[in-house]
mmCIF file of C-alpha atoms and ligand atoms in Angstrom:
data_model
loop_
_atom_site.group_PDB
_atom_site.id
_atom_site.type_symbol
_atom_site.label_atom_id
_atom_site.label_comp_id
_atom_site.label_asym_id
_atom_site.label_seq_id
_atom_site.Cartn_x
_atom_site.Cartn_y
_atom_site.Cartn_z
ATOM 1 C CA MET A 1 -0.133 0.142 0.134
ATOM 2 C CA ASN A 2 1.320 3.187 -0.683
ATOM 3 C CA ALA A 3 0.780 6.313 0.908
ATOM 4 C CA SER A 4 -1.396 8.372 -1.454
ATOM 5 C CA GLY A 5 -3.433 4.939 -1.351
ATOM 6 C CA CYS A 6 -3.916 5.303 2.350
ATOM 7 C CA ASP A 7 -4.965 8.834 1.971
ATOM 8 C CA LYS A 8 -7.695 7.770 -0.273
ATOM 9 C CA LEU A 9 -8.842 4.826 1.850
ATOM 10 C CA PHE A 10 -8.799 7.341 5.197
ATOM 11 C CA PRO A 11 -10.794 10.684 4.671
ATOM 12 C CA MET A 12 -8.643 13.434 5.609
ATOM 13 C CA ASN A 13 -10.586 13.364 9.121
ATOM 14 C CA GLU A 14 -9.728 9.904 9.972
ATOM 15 C CA LYS A 15 -6.147 9.427 10.910
ATOM 16 C CA LEU A 16 -4.423 6.570 9.169
ATOM 17 C CA PRO A 17 -3.834 3.185 11.248
ATOM 18 C CA ILE A 18 -0.186 2.365 10.633
ATOM 19 C CA THR A 19 0.213 -0.841 13.078
ATOM 20 C CA GLY A 20 -0.041 -3.402 9.676
ATOM 21 C CA LEU A 21 2.361 -1.276 7.740
ATOM 22 C CA THR A 22 6.140 -3.068 7.321
ATOM 23 C CA ALA A 23 8.899 -0.786 7.781
ATOM 24 C CA ALA A 24 9.696 -0.185 3.967
ATOM 25 C CA GLU A 25 5.739 1.182 3.787
ATOM 26 C CA LEU A 26 6.230 3.030 6.733
ATOM 27 C CA ALA A 27 8.913 4.586 5.308
ATOM 28 C CA ASP A 28 7.094 5.385 2.181
ATOM 29 C CA PHE A 29 4.293 6.925 4.480
ATOM 30 C CA VAL A 30 6.477 9.373 5.881
ATOM 31 C CA GLU A 31 8.549 10.350 2.767
ATOM 32 C CA SER A 32 5.164 11.265 1.353
ATOM 33 C CA HIS A 33 4.582 13.794 4.127
ATOM 34 C CA GLY A 34 7.735 15.331 3.428
ATOM 35 C CA GLU A 35 10.379 13.217 5.799
ATOM 36 C CA PRO A 36 13.084 11.395 5.421
ATOM 37 C CA ARG A 37 12.461 7.481 5.169
ATOM 38 C CA TYR A 38 14.742 6.600 8.130
ATOM 39 C CA ARG A 39 12.079 8.630 10.502
ATOM 40 C CA GLY A 40 9.553 5.623 9.176
ATOM 41 C CA ARG A 41 12.124 3.070 10.466
ATOM 42 C CA GLN A 42 12.451 4.570 14.024
ATOM 43 C CA ILE A 43 8.805 4.706 14.463
ATOM 44 C CA PHE A 44 8.534 0.840 13.290
ATOM 45 C CA LYS A 45 11.151 0.115 16.181
ATOM 46 C CA GLY A 46 9.100 2.314 18.283
ATOM 47 C CA MET A 47 5.719 0.426 17.413
ATOM 48 C CA TYR A 48 7.468 -3.114 17.606
ATOM 49 C CA GLN A 49 10.788 -3.262 19.362
ATOM 50 C CA ARG A 50 9.677 -0.706 22.189
ATOM 51 C CA ARG A 51 5.899 -1.873 21.696
ATOM 52 C CA LEU A 52 5.043 1.933 22.247
ATOM 53 C CA ARG A 53 1.256 2.376 22.067
ATOM 54 C CA SER A 54 1.466 6.351 21.464
ATOM 55 C CA PHE A 55 3.799 8.727 19.241
ATOM 56 C CA GLU A 56 4.079 10.860 22.387
ATOM 57 C CA GLU A 57 6.378 8.449 23.981
ATOM 58 C CA MET A 58 8.411 8.128 20.918
ATOM 59 C CA THR A 59 11.139 10.759 22.173
ATOM 60 C CA ASP A 60 13.664 9.858 19.664
ATOM 61 C CA LEU A 61 11.713 11.739 17.432
ATOM 62 C CA PRO A 62 11.383 15.612 17.279
ATOM 63 C CA LYS A 63 8.247 16.844 18.915
ATOM 64 C CA SER A 64 6.914 18.433 16.283
ATOM 65 C CA PHE A 65 6.980 15.306 14.146
ATOM 66 C CA ARG A 66 5.028 13.617 16.725
ATOM 67 C CA GLU A 67 2.665 16.468 16.796
ATOM 68 C CA LYS A 68 2.364 15.883 12.986
ATOM 69 C CA LEU A 69 2.062 12.520 13.146
ATOM 70 C CA ASP A 70 -0.424 12.400 15.955
ATOM 71 C CA ALA A 71 -2.646 14.409 13.747
ATOM 72 C CA ILE A 72 -2.668 12.164 10.632
ATOM 73 C CA ALA A 73 -1.911 8.500 11.757
ATOM 74 C CA SER A 74 -2.652 6.099 14.675
ATOM 75 C CA PRO A 75 -0.149 3.826 16.160
ATOM 76 C CA ALA A 76 -2.438 1.625 18.385
ATOM 77 C CA THR A 77 -6.482 0.995 17.330
ATOM 78 C CA VAL A 78 -7.529 -1.771 19.260
ATOM 79 C CA THR A 79 -8.436 -1.043 22.966
ATOM 80 C CA VAL A 80 -8.450 -3.469 25.691
ATOM 81 C CA GLU A 81 -12.148 -3.819 27.375
ATOM 82 C CA SER A 82 -11.539 -6.729 30.150
ATOM 83 C CA LYS A 83 -8.860 -9.299 30.632
ATOM 84 C CA TYR A 84 -9.874 -12.446 33.294
ATOM 85 C CA VAL A 85 -7.068 -14.327 34.607
ATOM 86 C CA SER A 86 -7.493 -18.273 35.286
ATOM 87 C CA GLU A 87 -6.590 -20.317 37.992
ATOM 88 C CA ASP A 88 -3.757 -21.820 35.943
ATOM 89 C CA GLY A 89 -2.316 -18.573 35.054
ATOM 90 C CA THR A 90 -4.041 -18.298 31.244
ATOM 91 C CA ARG A 91 -5.262 -14.945 30.547
ATOM 92 C CA ARG A 92 -7.935 -13.636 28.009
ATOM 93 C CA PHE A 93 -7.710 -10.204 26.690
ATOM 94 C CA LEU A 94 -11.454 -9.255 25.196
ATOM 95 C CA MET A 95 -10.307 -6.454 22.990
ATOM 96 C CA LYS A 96 -12.515 -4.208 20.863
ATOM 97 C CA THR A 97 -11.586 -2.732 17.509
ATOM 98 C CA SER A 98 -12.102 0.849 16.494
ATOM 99 C CA ASP A 99 -15.239 -0.110 15.350
ATOM 100 C CA GLY A 100 -16.436 -1.971 18.448
ATOM 101 C CA LEU A 101 -16.219 -5.302 17.784
ATOM 102 C CA PRO A 102 -14.816 -8.009 19.979
ATOM 103 C CA VAL A 103 -11.034 -9.390 19.172
ATOM 104 C CA GLU A 104 -9.888 -12.386 21.791
ATOM 105 C CA ALA A 105 -6.409 -12.959 21.963
ATOM 106 C CA VAL A 106 -5.214 -15.796 25.107
ATOM 107 C CA PHE A 107 -1.734 -15.838 26.911
ATOM 108 C CA ILE A 108 -1.222 -19.526 27.792
ATOM 109 C CA PRO A 109 2.051 -19.860 30.156
ATOM 110 C CA THR A 110 3.838 -22.813 30.793
ATOM 111 C CA GLU A 111 7.013 -23.900 32.745
ATOM 112 C CA LYS A 112 9.361 -24.276 29.218
ATOM 113 C CA ARG A 113 7.434 -21.368 27.551
ATOM 114 C CA ASP A 114 4.737 -18.886 26.744
ATOM 115 C CA THR A 115 2.091 -19.124 23.658
ATOM 116 C CA ILE A 116 -0.013 -16.362 22.661
ATOM 117 C CA CYS A 117 -3.164 -17.537 21.159
ATOM 118 C CA PHE A 118 -4.618 -14.844 18.490
ATOM 119 C CA SER A 119 -8.019 -13.848 16.474
ATOM 120 C CA SER A 120 -8.102 -13.747 12.684
ATOM 121 C CA GLN A 121 -11.531 -12.869 12.203
ATOM 122 C CA SER A 122 -14.330 -11.042 15.020
ATOM 123 C CA GLY A 123 -16.516 -13.846 15.423
ATOM 124 C CA CYS A 124 -15.964 -16.595 12.747
ATOM 125 C CA PRO A 125 -18.197 -17.447 9.902
ATOM 126 C CA LEU A 126 -18.066 -21.508 10.088
ATOM 127 C CA LYS A 127 -20.595 -23.588 12.275
ATOM 128 C CA CYS A 128 -18.736 -26.237 13.754
ATOM 129 C CA ASP A 129 -21.024 -27.591 15.705
ATOM 130 C CA PHE A 130 -19.110 -28.418 18.853
ATOM 131 C CA CYS A 131 -17.272 -24.697 19.240
ATOM 132 C CA LEU A 132 -18.635 -21.809 21.240
ATOM 133 C CA THR A 133 -16.974 -19.006 18.577
ATOM 134 C CA ALA A 134 -19.487 -20.034 15.798
ATOM 135 C CA LYS A 135 -22.792 -18.643 17.520
ATOM 136 C CA LEU A 136 -21.096 -15.186 17.075
ATOM 137 C CA GLY A 137 -21.299 -15.769 13.107
ATOM 138 C CA LEU A 138 -18.792 -13.592 11.546
ATOM 139 C CA LEU A 139 -18.919 -9.725 12.337
ATOM 140 C CA ARG A 140 -15.742 -8.888 10.047
ATOM 141 C CA ASN A 141 -12.080 -9.763 8.723
ATOM 142 C CA LEU A 142 -9.268 -8.220 11.570
ATOM 143 C CA THR A 143 -6.715 -6.026 9.280
ATOM 144 C CA PRO A 144 -3.179 -7.208 9.883
ATOM 145 C CA GLY A 145 -2.533 -3.701 11.996
ATOM 146 C CA GLU A 146 -5.800 -5.658 14.401
ATOM 147 C CA ILE A 147 -4.061 -9.202 14.379
ATOM 148 C CA VAL A 148 -0.275 -7.470 15.102
ATOM 149 C CA GLU A 149 -1.885 -5.306 17.988
ATOM 150 C CA GLN A 150 -3.370 -8.372 19.758
ATOM 151 C CA ILE A 151 0.155 -9.484 20.372
ATOM 152 C CA VAL A 152 1.274 -6.196 21.399
ATOM 153 C CA ILE A 153 -1.140 -5.589 24.101
ATOM 154 C CA VAL A 154 -0.469 -9.125 25.469
ATOM 155 C CA LEU A 155 3.322 -8.942 25.600
ATOM 156 C CA ASN A 156 2.883 -5.613 26.974
ATOM 157 C CA ASP A 157 0.877 -6.574 29.539
ATOM 158 C CA VAL A 158 2.852 -9.956 30.297
ATOM 159 C CA TYR A 159 6.293 -8.378 30.056
ATOM 160 C CA GLY A 160 6.089 -4.865 30.148
ATOM 161 C CA VAL A 161 6.292 -2.029 27.988
ATOM 162 C CA ASP A 162 9.848 -1.974 26.548
ATOM 163 C CA THR A 163 11.441 -4.715 27.778
ATOM 164 C CA GLU A 164 12.782 -7.888 25.708
ATOM 165 C CA THR A 165 10.293 -10.738 24.311
ATOM 166 C CA PRO A 166 11.576 -13.760 26.079
ATOM 167 C CA HIS A 167 12.848 -16.056 23.309
ATOM 168 C CA GLY A 168 10.710 -18.842 22.518
ATOM 169 C CA THR A 169 7.249 -17.214 23.064
ATOM 170 C CA ASN A 170 5.109 -18.905 20.420
ATOM 171 C CA LEU A 171 2.065 -17.796 18.448
ATOM 172 C CA VAL A 172 -0.703 -19.984 17.603
ATOM 173 C CA ALA A 173 -3.592 -18.537 15.023
ATOM 174 C CA MET A 174 -6.144 -20.563 17.085
ATOM 175 C CA GLY A 175 -8.270 -17.681 18.398
ATOM 176 C CA ALA A 176 -11.556 -16.641 17.099
ATOM 177 C CA GLY A 177 -12.343 -16.915 13.432
ATOM 178 C CA GLU A 178 -10.810 -19.086 10.185
ATOM 179 C CA PRO A 179 -7.538 -17.785 9.470
ATOM 180 C CA PHE A 180 -7.451 -19.204 5.778
ATOM 181 C CA LEU A 181 -10.479 -16.794 5.374
ATOM 182 C CA ASN A 182 -8.513 -14.065 6.005
ATOM 183 C CA PHE A 183 -5.388 -15.350 4.146
ATOM 184 C CA GLU A 184 -4.039 -12.032 2.789
ATOM 185 C CA SER A 185 -4.393 -9.824 6.035
ATOM 186 C CA LEU A 186 -2.897 -13.051 8.241
ATOM 187 C CA ILE A 187 0.307 -13.403 5.888
ATOM 188 C CA LYS A 188 0.932 -9.828 5.942
ATOM 189 C CA ALA A 189 0.316 -9.722 10.027
ATOM 190 C CA ILE A 190 2.923 -12.656 9.871
ATOM 191 C CA ASN A 191 5.420 -10.624 7.649
ATOM 192 C CA VAL A 192 5.017 -7.320 9.972
ATOM 193 C CA MET A 193 5.594 -9.458 12.994
ATOM 194 C CA SER A 194 8.593 -11.519 11.629
ATOM 195 C CA GLU A 195 10.716 -8.087 10.589
ATOM 196 C CA GLU A 196 14.050 -7.997 13.105
ATOM 197 C CA GLN A 197 13.966 -4.446 13.494
ATOM 198 C CA GLY A 198 10.147 -4.757 15.350
ATOM 199 C CA LEU A 199 8.797 -8.181 17.434
ATOM 200 C CA PHE A 200 10.634 -10.389 15.688
ATOM 201 C CA ILE A 201 8.526 -13.259 16.252
ATOM 202 C CA VAL A 202 9.557 -15.428 13.296
ATOM 203 C CA PRO A 203 7.201 -18.102 11.085
ATOM 204 C CA GLY A 204 8.916 -20.928 12.575
ATOM 205 C CA ARG A 205 7.596 -19.755 15.970
ATOM 206 C CA ILE A 206 3.918 -19.088 14.686
ATOM 207 C CA THR A 207 1.346 -21.977 13.910
ATOM 208 C CA VAL A 208 -1.634 -21.282 11.885
ATOM 209 C CA SER A 209 -4.896 -23.609 12.576
ATOM 210 C CA THR A 210 -7.207 -24.458 9.664
ATOM 211 C CA ALA A 211 -10.768 -26.017 9.549
ATOM 212 C CA GLY A 212 -9.948 -26.843 5.686
ATOM 213 C CA ILE A 213 -10.134 -24.356 3.557
ATOM 214 C CA VAL A 214 -8.364 -26.414 0.492
ATOM 215 C CA PRO A 215 -7.588 -24.138 -1.895
ATOM 216 C CA LYS A 216 -5.922 -22.026 0.779
ATOM 217 C CA ILE A 217 -3.919 -24.763 1.824
ATOM 218 C CA HIS A 218 -2.670 -25.288 -1.692
ATOM 219 C CA GLU A 219 -1.417 -21.866 -1.704
ATOM 220 C CA PHE A 220 0.355 -21.888 2.000
ATOM 221 C CA ALA A 221 2.294 -24.877 0.544
ATOM 222 C CA LYS A 222 3.597 -22.595 -2.123
ATOM 223 C CA LEU A 223 4.751 -19.636 0.507
ATOM 224 C CA GLU A 224 8.801 -19.474 0.699
ATOM 225 C CA LYS A 225 8.400 -18.350 4.035
ATOM 226 C CA ARG A 226 5.554 -19.686 6.142
ATOM 227 C CA PRO A 227 4.459 -20.801 9.589
ATOM 228 C CA ASN A 228 3.451 -23.943 10.594
ATOM 229 C CA LEU A 229 0.455 -25.310 9.874
ATOM 230 C CA ALA A 230 -2.188 -27.390 11.625
ATOM 231 C CA ILE A 231 -5.399 -29.150 10.055
ATOM 232 C CA SER A 232 -8.800 -29.356 12.115
ATOM 233 C CA LEU A 233 -10.122 -32.765 11.468
ATOM 234 C CA SER A 234 -12.208 -34.232 14.205
ATOM 235 C CA ALA A 235 -13.512 -36.881 11.832
ATOM 236 C CA PRO A 236 -12.137 -39.883 10.178
ATOM 237 C CA THR A 237 -15.380 -39.820 7.852
ATOM 238 C CA ASP A 238 -17.391 -37.684 5.549
ATOM 239 C CA GLU A 239 -20.717 -38.871 6.886
ATOM 240 C CA LEU A 240 -19.380 -37.682 10.880
ATOM 241 C CA ARG A 241 -17.364 -34.660 9.682
ATOM 242 C CA ASP A 242 -19.900 -33.118 7.323
ATOM 243 C CA ARG A 243 -22.295 -33.158 10.666
ATOM 244 C CA LEU A 244 -19.619 -31.678 13.143
ATOM 245 C CA MET A 245 -17.523 -29.087 10.469
ATOM 246 C CA PRO A 246 -20.289 -28.126 7.775
ATOM 247 C CA ILE A 247 -16.923 -26.568 5.801
ATOM 248 C CA ASN A 248 -16.547 -30.654 4.856
ATOM 249 C CA ARG A 249 -20.069 -30.300 2.701
ATOM 250 C CA ARG A 250 -17.718 -27.614 0.386
ATOM 251 C CA TRP A 251 -14.134 -29.399 0.635
ATOM 252 C CA ASN A 252 -14.580 -32.954 1.849
ATOM 253 C CA ILE A 253 -12.021 -35.410 3.661
ATOM 254 C CA HIS A 254 -10.542 -36.469 0.290
ATOM 255 C CA GLU A 255 -10.052 -33.245 -1.230
ATOM 256 C CA LEU A 256 -8.229 -32.083 2.524
ATOM 257 C CA MET A 257 -6.244 -35.064 2.487
ATOM 258 C CA ASN A 258 -4.761 -34.859 -1.024
ATOM 259 C CA ALA A 259 -3.847 -30.833 0.268
ATOM 260 C CA ALA A 260 -2.361 -32.257 3.236
ATOM 261 C CA LYS A 261 -0.291 -34.475 1.028
ATOM 262 C CA VAL A 262 0.836 -31.634 -1.373
ATOM 263 C CA LEU A 263 1.769 -29.847 1.793
ATOM 264 C CA GLU A 264 3.644 -32.833 3.308
ATOM 265 C CA ARG A 265 5.602 -33.101 0.105
ATOM 266 C CA SER A 266 6.713 -29.204 0.672
ATOM 267 C CA LEU A 267 7.863 -29.475 4.146
ATOM 268 C CA LYS A 268 11.255 -28.725 4.838
ATOM 269 C CA ARG A 269 14.066 -31.533 6.359
ATOM 270 C CA GLY A 270 12.579 -32.154 9.927
ATOM 271 C CA GLU A 271 9.768 -30.481 9.553
ATOM 272 C CA ARG A 272 6.077 -31.689 10.445
ATOM 273 C CA PHE A 273 2.235 -30.763 10.555
ATOM 274 C CA THR A 274 -0.350 -31.381 12.796
ATOM 275 C CA PHE A 275 -4.040 -32.816 12.588
ATOM 276 C CA GLU A 276 -6.509 -31.368 15.371
ATOM 277 C CA TYR A 277 -8.878 -33.505 16.730
ATOM 278 C CA VAL A 278 -10.945 -32.547 19.107
ATOM 279 C CA LEU A 279 -12.419 -35.013 21.457
ATOM 280 C CA LEU A 280 -16.417 -35.271 21.762
ATOM 281 C CA GLY A 281 -17.637 -37.879 24.096
ATOM 282 C CA GLY A 282 -19.521 -40.794 22.404
ATOM 283 C CA VAL A 283 -19.308 -39.145 19.047
ATOM 284 C CA ASN A 284 -16.066 -39.558 17.566
ATOM 285 C CA ASP A 285 -13.818 -40.837 20.097
ATOM 286 C CA SER A 286 -14.191 -44.542 19.903
ATOM 287 C CA ASP A 287 -11.102 -46.946 19.293
ATOM 288 C CA ASP A 288 -13.030 -47.891 16.277
ATOM 289 C CA HIS A 289 -12.633 -43.806 15.227
ATOM 290 C CA ALA A 290 -8.877 -43.967 16.004
ATOM 291 C CA ASN A 291 -8.223 -46.900 13.811
ATOM 292 C CA ALA A 292 -10.670 -45.376 11.116
ATOM 293 C CA LEU A 293 -8.250 -42.157 11.710
ATOM 294 C CA ALA A 294 -5.222 -44.442 11.399
ATOM 295 C CA ASP A 295 -6.268 -45.861 8.149
ATOM 296 C CA LEU A 296 -7.094 -42.616 6.795
ATOM 297 C CA LEU A 297 -3.514 -41.174 7.429
ATOM 298 C CA GLU A 298 -2.236 -44.735 5.688
ATOM 299 C CA ARG A 299 -4.488 -44.330 2.783
ATOM 300 C CA TYR A 300 -2.807 -41.165 1.859
ATOM 301 C CA ASP A 301 0.541 -42.145 2.861
ATOM 302 C CA LEU A 302 0.407 -38.974 5.490
ATOM 303 C CA ARG A 303 3.435 -39.749 7.480
ATOM 304 C CA ARG A 304 4.723 -36.128 8.629
ATOM 305 C CA VAL A 305 2.045 -35.753 10.723
ATOM 306 C CA LYS A 306 1.186 -35.737 14.534
ATOM 307 C CA ILE A 307 -2.375 -35.571 15.451
ATOM 308 C CA ASN A 308 -3.133 -33.241 18.456
ATOM 309 C CA LEU A 309 -6.201 -34.777 20.565
ATOM 310 C CA ILE A 310 -8.176 -31.880 21.997
ATOM 311 C CA PRO A 311 -10.695 -32.483 24.750
ATOM 312 C CA HIS A 312 -13.794 -31.259 24.328
ATOM 313 C CA ASN A 313 -14.180 -27.784 26.134
ATOM 314 C CA PRO A 314 -17.799 -27.733 26.631
ATOM 315 C CA ALA A 315 -20.553 -24.748 27.133
ATOM 316 C CA GLU A 316 -23.862 -24.497 28.069
ATOM 317 C CA GLN A 317 -24.921 -23.667 24.333
ATOM 318 C CA LEU A 318 -22.870 -27.054 23.031
ATOM 319 C CA ASP A 319 -24.747 -30.102 23.097
ATOM 320 C CA TYR A 320 -21.193 -32.015 23.325
ATOM 321 C CA PHE A 321 -19.229 -33.346 26.163
ATOM 322 C CA PRO A 322 -15.708 -34.283 27.177
ATOM 323 C CA SER A 323 -14.922 -37.694 26.385
ATOM 324 C CA ASP A 324 -13.773 -40.353 29.332
ATOM 325 C CA GLU A 325 -10.327 -39.586 30.520
ATOM 326 C CA LEU A 326 -9.845 -43.254 30.161
ATOM 327 C CA GLN A 327 -10.845 -43.024 26.528
ATOM 328 C CA VAL A 328 -8.661 -40.162 25.648
ATOM 329 C CA GLU A 329 -5.945 -42.269 26.923
ATOM 330 C CA SER A 330 -7.480 -45.205 24.941
ATOM 331 C CA PHE A 331 -7.355 -43.135 21.811
ATOM 332 C CA LYS A 332 -4.174 -41.665 21.695
ATOM 333 C CA LEU A 333 -2.775 -45.520 22.447
ATOM 334 C CA THR A 334 -4.488 -46.641 19.585
ATOM 335 C CA LEU A 335 -3.215 -44.218 17.577
ATOM 336 C CA GLU A 336 0.244 -44.837 18.538
ATOM 337 C CA SER A 337 0.100 -48.876 18.168
ATOM 338 C CA ARG A 338 -0.447 -48.107 14.570
ATOM 339 C CA GLY A 339 2.709 -45.966 14.698
ATOM 340 C CA VAL A 340 0.898 -42.326 14.733
ATOM 341 C CA SER A 341 2.285 -39.852 16.771
ATOM 342 C CA ALA A 342 -0.625 -38.263 19.145
ATOM 343 C CA TYR A 343 -0.428 -35.687 21.697
ATOM 344 C CA VAL A 344 -3.351 -34.713 24.247
ATOM 345 C CA ARG A 345 -3.466 -30.893 24.490
ATOM 346 C CA ARG A 346 -4.668 -30.293 28.166
ATOM 347 C CA PRO A 347 -7.281 -27.492 28.552
ATOM 348 C CA ARG A 348 -5.876 -24.265 29.433
ATOM 349 C CA GLY A 349 -8.083 -21.194 31.143
ATOM 350 C CA ARG A 350 -11.052 -23.331 30.636
ATOM 351 C CA ASP A 351 -13.115 -21.306 33.754
ATOM 352 C CA ILE A 352 -12.532 -18.022 32.300
ATOM 353 C CA TYR A 353 -13.767 -18.927 28.550
ATOM 354 C CA ALA A 354 -10.187 -19.034 27.204
ATOM 355 C CA ALA A 355 -9.815 -22.797 26.206
ATOM 356 C CA CYS A 356 -10.319 -23.883 22.636
ATOM 357 C CA GLY A 357 -13.523 -23.203 20.860
ATOM 358 C CA GLN A 358 -14.388 -21.059 23.979
ATOM 359 C CA LEU A 359 -13.774 -17.611 22.681
ATOM 360 C CA ALA A 360 -17.169 -15.973 22.442
ATOM 361 C CA ALA A 361 -16.882 -12.596 23.553
ATOM 362 C CA LYS A 362 -18.278 -13.688 27.142
ATOM 363 C CA GLU A 363 -17.922 -11.003 29.546
ATOM 364 C CA GLU A 364 -19.280 -12.387 32.853
ATOM 365 C CA PRO A 365 -19.436 -10.212 36.085
ATOM 366 C CA ASN A 366 -18.653 -13.571 38.394
ATOM 367 C CA LEU A 367 -15.365 -14.330 36.269
ATOM 368 C CA VAL A 368 -12.230 -12.946 37.842
ATOM 369 C CA LYS A 369 -11.562 -9.953 35.809
ATOM 370 C CA ILE A 370 -8.599 -7.828 36.339
ATOM 371 C CA THR A 371 -9.178 -4.687 34.051
ATOM 372 C CA SER A 372 -6.681 -3.212 31.776
ATOM 373 C CA GLY A 373 -3.898 -1.588 32.896
ATOM 374 C CA ALA A 374 -3.598 -3.830 35.998
ATOM 375 C CA ARG A 375 -0.892 -6.527 36.328
ATOM 376 C CA ALA A 376 -1.736 -9.850 37.376
ATOM 377 C CA ALA A 377 -0.491 -11.700 40.138
HETATM 378 N N1 LIG B 401 -10.868 -21.903 12.255
HETATM 379 C C1 LIG B 401 -9.698 -22.699 12.470
HETATM 380 C C2 LIG B 401 -9.064 -21.923 13.925
HETATM 381 C C3 LIG B 401 -9.590 -21.966 15.352
HETATM 382 S S1 LIG B 401 -8.573 -22.870 16.071
HETATM 383 C C4 LIG B 401 -10.019 -24.125 12.874
HETATM 384 O O1 LIG B 401 -11.076 -24.122 12.911
HETATM 385 O O2 LIG B 401 -8.806 -24.706 13.119
HETATM 386 C C5 LIG B 401 -9.569 -23.497 17.420
HETATM 387 C C6 LIG B 401 -9.343 -25.270 17.506
HETATM 388 O O3 LIG B 401 -9.950 -25.434 18.769
HETATM 389 C C7 LIG B 401 -9.822 -25.603 16.245
HETATM 390 O O4 LIG B 401 -8.822 -27.332 16.208
HETATM 391 C C8 LIG B 401 -11.290 -26.418 16.680
HETATM 392 O O5 LIG B 401 -11.410 -27.601 16.005
HETATM 393 C C9 LIG B 401 -10.852 -26.347 18.397
HETATM 394 N N2 LIG B 401 -12.428 -26.099 18.682
HETATM 395 C C10 LIG B 401 -13.204 -25.670 18.397
HETATM 396 N N3 LIG B 401 -14.680 -25.731 19.649
HETATM 397 C C11 LIG B 401 -13.709 -26.378 20.402
HETATM 398 C C12 LIG B 401 -14.178 -27.052 21.700
HETATM 399 N N4 LIG B 401 -15.581 -26.427 22.319
HETATM 400 N N5 LIG B 401 -13.370 -27.604 22.385
HETATM 401 C C13 LIG B 401 -12.073 -28.234 22.062
HETATM 402 N N6 LIG B 401 -11.599 -27.435 20.916
HETATM 403 C C14 LIG B 401 -12.376 -26.661 20.318
#
């Protein structure tokens, strides 16, 4: 996007949101306003290396320039509405776009490393039967800037403004929305986040999850620099998957497996990809289902794959319940006995509606809420 294009998109009286611009695009922007290009790099560093959210704080810029910028551009558009902290340390951030739509991100600490789960859309258009986000419907696609800002907001809350991000912090595009229905913005956001002069979170530390938008998996497989991929499968047959994930009626398991095979062929040495499988008690969690899943992988000769088993996170509006603990174990062992790597993803932040499939912009007064600004214990 060049700056004159921006001017057309954003009328005179509205400030240009600049959080989704690369360092080079920011240089173009300042240049079009008669400033030297290096000022663009300074702003980029201010926004992403120091994670400042106002021009005022960027004191390496002349005051007059900061004031000028303030009149025409915005370095922060997403605001935090509320924050919920789970008993397991997970934090859910309910944010709002400048037009008032919900955006949710989750911080998940573990002993080894921290993970930030971010959203690609406000709401979600897919109607997965076991997912609470589906109940919101699609509100709209998020812009690259709105995607990047989620990460900045969470990092600032957890580690503090102007601090270094601990090495090894991972990102997962597993919040609200279907990332591959907002493909361009997602990839743009990942490019902005990976710049060395900024957040410097490289694609290798990012995992994107798709419900199976087949043409986009093919497009993704052609990308040179790309994140890791997870595909939500959750059923080994069309009959069952049609019911659980209606997107299967558009692209069925055969098309999905073919796309997965293309992706597998494009992996670099040592890389693998993931199938996610939500375990729904009595619905898709029997040993027969596990065997059918292993058969499916064999049929398409998929070897560089691991299965992430996600115990269902229940909610009042959902008609499913979690599998029996023993059955989770049995499902995993059945896969392993067939030579398939399987891991059980332990639920995090269930008590604050922060776990997989629970992001539905919930604002419950009885949840432990810590309003923005305050640090969690
Ligand atoms: N739309 C993308 C990104 C969302 S990721 C996708 O579907 O992959 C969210 C993950 O949580 C998906 O694997 C989804 O299948 C899973 N999920 C949805 N609802 C869930 C629930 N109630 N319990 C556990 N996992 C759920």
